[in-house]
């Protein structure tokens, strides 16, 4: 059975599930591109470079390094702290905290929507199953004898195909959501860790004079 026939035999409930598939795929691709290619960076390597420049008292060059990777969340947070490197410890801490509050929502943005769309697709598939079974039992009760088997098969096709299509949409989306959520957590954890390290590094520099 080809997909076109499978889709057609699923009835009208296949259409909202298909909408969920398109919407979920769009969000999934957008989040992957944004997190993996824009916000992601090798945190340890980047911080080591910043640390060497700060210890060499070369703040301007450290800021330029952040500008070169200005799309990365960690670089944006570090730049906020570095631009206040000659201020007080409280100013440095406030600048870093403000930058973290700005990037944190951007990291987690729309990730939960992927799982929500997957769950809706599953529920629509189950709803299609219920209405398909209702059609099947109604056909048995009221259809003429020569049309009963055809009507019963049509109702069962709606029931099975909508469930199958809902799961076909939901399973890849939920799998992708797990991966994307893990990637977002990795980025957020690195931002938290190296922001604290930079704050301590700059605070020590201020105390030394």
Coordinates of C-alpha atoms in Angstrom, one line a residue:
X1 CA 0.0 0.0 0.0
X2 CA 1.5 3.4 -1.0
X3 CA 1.3 6.4 1.2
X4 CA -1.3 8.2 -0.9
X5 CA -3.7 5.3 -0.6
X6 CA -2.9 5.0 3.1
X7 CA -3.6 8.7 3.6
X8 CA -6.8 8.7 1.6
X9 CA -8.2 5.7 3.5
X10 CA -7.6 7.5 6.8
X11 CA -10.3 10.0 6.1
X12 CA -10.6 13.6 7.2
X13 CA -8.6 13.0 10.4
X14 CA -5.4 12.6 8.4
X15 CA -5.4 16.3 7.5
X16 CA -5.0 17.8 11.0
X17 CA -2.4 15.1 11.8
X18 CA -0.5 16.2 8.6
X19 CA -0.7 19.8 9.8
X20 CA 0.9 18.7 13.1
X21 CA 3.6 17.0 11.1
X22 CA 4.5 20.1 9.1
X23 CA 4.3 22.4 12.1
X24 CA 6.4 20.0 14.3
X25 CA 9.0 19.5 11.6
X26 CA 9.3 23.3 11.0
X27 CA 9.9 24.0 14.7
X28 CA 12.3 21.0 15.0
X29 CA 14.4 22.2 12.1
X30 CA 14.4 25.8 13.2
X31 CA 15.5 24.9 16.8
X32 CA 18.2 22.5 15.5
X33 CA 19.7 25.1 13.2
X34 CA 19.5 27.8 15.8
X35 CA 21.0 25.8 18.7
X36 CA 23.5 23.7 16.8
X37 CA 24.8 26.2 14.3
X38 CA 24.3 29.5 16.1
X39 CA 24.2 29.2 19.9
X40 CA 26.5 26.2 20.2
X41 CA 30.2 26.6 20.9
X42 CA 33.1 24.7 22.5
X43 CA 32.7 26.2 25.9
X44 CA 35.9 24.9 27.5
X45 CA 38.1 25.9 24.6
X46 CA 36.5 29.3 24.2
X47 CA 36.8 30.1 28.0
X48 CA 40.5 29.0 27.9
X49 CA 41.2 31.6 25.2
X50 CA 39.3 34.3 27.1
X51 CA 41.1 33.4 30.3
X52 CA 44.5 33.7 28.8
X53 CA 43.7 37.1 27.3
X54 CA 42.2 38.4 30.6
X55 CA 45.2 37.2 32.6
X56 CA 47.4 39.0 30.0
X57 CA 45.3 42.1 30.7
X58 CA 44.2 42.1 27.0
X59 CA 40.5 42.8 27.6
X60 CA 40.0 44.5 24.2
X61 CA 41.2 41.4 22.3
X62 CA 39.0 39.2 24.5
X63 CA 36.0 41.4 23.6
X64 CA 36.9 41.1 19.9
X65 CA 37.1 37.3 20.3
X66 CA 33.5 37.4 21.7
X67 CA 32.4 39.6 18.8
X68 CA 33.8 37.0 16.3
X69 CA 31.4 34.5 17.8
X70 CA 28.6 36.9 18.7
X71 CA 25.8 34.5 17.8
X72 CA 26.9 32.0 20.5
X73 CA 25.1 32.4 23.8
X74 CA 28.3 31.9 25.9
X75 CA 30.1 34.6 23.9
X76 CA 27.3 37.1 24.4
X77 CA 27.4 36.5 28.2
X78 CA 31.1 36.8 28.4
X79 CA 31.2 39.9 26.3
X80 CA 28.8 41.5 28.8
X81 CA 31.1 40.8 31.6
X82 CA 34.3 41.8 29.7
X83 CA 32.8 45.2 28.8
X84 CA 32.5 45.9 32.5
X85 CA 36.0 44.5 33.3
X86 CA 37.3 47.8 34.7
X87 CA 34.2 48.4 36.8
X88 CA 33.4 47.1 40.3
X89 CA 32.7 43.5 41.1
X90 CA 29.0 44.3 41.5
X91 CA 28.8 45.9 38.1
X92 CA 30.5 42.9 36.5
X93 CA 28.1 40.5 38.3
X94 CA 25.1 42.5 37.3
X95 CA 26.1 42.7 33.6
X96 CA 26.7 38.9 33.4
X97 CA 23.5 38.2 35.2
X98 CA 21.5 40.5 32.9
X99 CA 23.1 38.8 29.8
X100 CA 22.2 35.4 31.1
X101 CA 18.6 36.4 31.7
X102 CA 18.5 37.5 28.0
X103 CA 20.0 34.4 26.5
X104 CA 18.3 31.8 28.7
X105 CA 14.8 32.2 27.2
X106 CA 16.3 32.1 23.7
X107 CA 18.0 28.8 24.4
X108 CA 14.8 27.0 25.6
X109 CA 12.4 28.8 23.2
X110 CA 9.8 26.6 21.5
X111 CA 11.4 23.3 22.5
X112 CA 8.4 22.2 24.6
X113 CA 6.2 23.0 21.5
X114 CA 7.7 20.0 19.7
X115 CA 6.5 17.6 22.3
X116 CA 3.1 19.4 22.5
X117 CA 2.6 19.0 18.7
X118 CA 3.6 15.3 18.9
X119 CA 1.1 14.7 21.7
X120 CA -1.6 16.5 19.7
X121 CA -0.9 14.3 16.7
X122 CA -1.2 11.2 18.8
X123 CA -4.5 12.4 20.3
X124 CA -5.8 13.2 16.9
X125 CA -4.9 9.7 15.8
X126 CA -6.8 8.2 18.7
X127 CA -9.8 10.5 18.0
X128 CA -9.8 9.3 14.4
X129 CA -9.7 5.8 15.7
X130 CA -12.8 6.4 17.9
X131 CA -14.8 7.9 15.0
X132 CA -13.6 5.2 12.6
X133 CA -14.8 2.5 15.0
X134 CA -18.1 4.3 15.4
X135 CA -18.5 4.3 11.6
X136 CA -17.7 0.6 11.5
X137 CA -20.2 -0.3 14.1
X138 CA -22.8 1.9 12.6
X139 CA -22.2 0.3 9.2
X140 CA -22.8 -3.2 10.7
X141 CA -26.1 -2.0 12.3
X142 CA -27.7 0.0 9.4
X143 CA -25.9 -0.9 6.1
X144 CA -27.5 -3.3 3.6
X145 CA -26.1 -6.8 3.7
X146 CA -24.3 -6.4 0.4
X147 CA -22.6 -3.1 1.5
X148 CA -21.9 -4.1 5.1
X149 CA -18.4 -5.5 4.6
X150 CA -17.3 -2.6 2.5
X151 CA -18.6 0.0 5.0
X152 CA -17.1 -2.0 7.9
X153 CA -13.7 -2.1 6.1
X154 CA -13.9 1.6 5.5
X155 CA -14.5 2.4 9.2
X156 CA -11.7 0.1 10.3
X157 CA -9.3 1.7 7.8
X158 CA -10.0 5.1 9.2
X159 CA -9.4 3.8 12.7
X160 CA -6.2 2.0 12.0
X161 CA -4.7 4.5 9.6
X162 CA -5.3 7.6 11.8
X163 CA -3.7 5.8 14.7
X164 CA -0.7 4.8 12.6
X165 CA -0.3 8.2 11.1
X166 CA -0.5 9.9 14.4
X167 CA 2.3 7.6 15.8
X168 CA 4.4 8.1 12.6
X169 CA 4.3 11.8 13.3
X170 CA 4.7 11.7 17.1
X171 CA 7.6 9.3 17.4
X172 CA 10.2 11.2 15.3
X173 CA 9.1 14.5 16.9
X174 CA 9.5 13.2 20.4
X175 CA 12.9 11.6 19.5
X176 CA 14.0 14.9 18.0
X177 CA 12.7 16.8 21.1
X178 CA 14.9 14.7 23.4
X179 CA 18.0 15.5 21.3
X180 CA 17.2 19.2 21.0
X181 CA 16.4 19.5 24.7
X182 CA 19.7 17.8 25.5
X183 CA 21.6 20.2 23.2
X184 CA 19.8 23.2 24.9
X185 CA 20.7 21.9 28.3
X186 CA 24.4 21.5 27.3
X187 CA 24.5 25.1 26.1
X188 CA 22.7 26.4 29.2
X189 CA 25.0 24.5 31.5
X190 CA 28.1 25.8 29.8
X191 CA 26.8 29.4 30.0
X192 CA 26.1 28.9 33.7
X193 CA 29.5 27.3 34.4
X194 CA 31.8 29.6 32.4
X195 CA 29.8 32.8 33.3
X196 CA 30.6 32.1 37.0
X197 CA 34.3 31.3 36.1
X198 CA 34.6 34.6 34.2
X199 CA 32.9 36.5 37.0
X200 CA 35.4 35.1 39.5
X201 CA 38.3 35.8 37.1
X202 CA 37.3 39.4 36.5
X203 CA 36.6 40.0 40.2
X204 CA 40.1 38.7 41.1
X205 CA 41.5 41.1 38.5
X206 CA 39.6 44.0 40.1
X207 CA 40.8 43.1 43.6
X208 CA 44.4 42.9 42.4
X209 CA 44.2 46.4 41.2

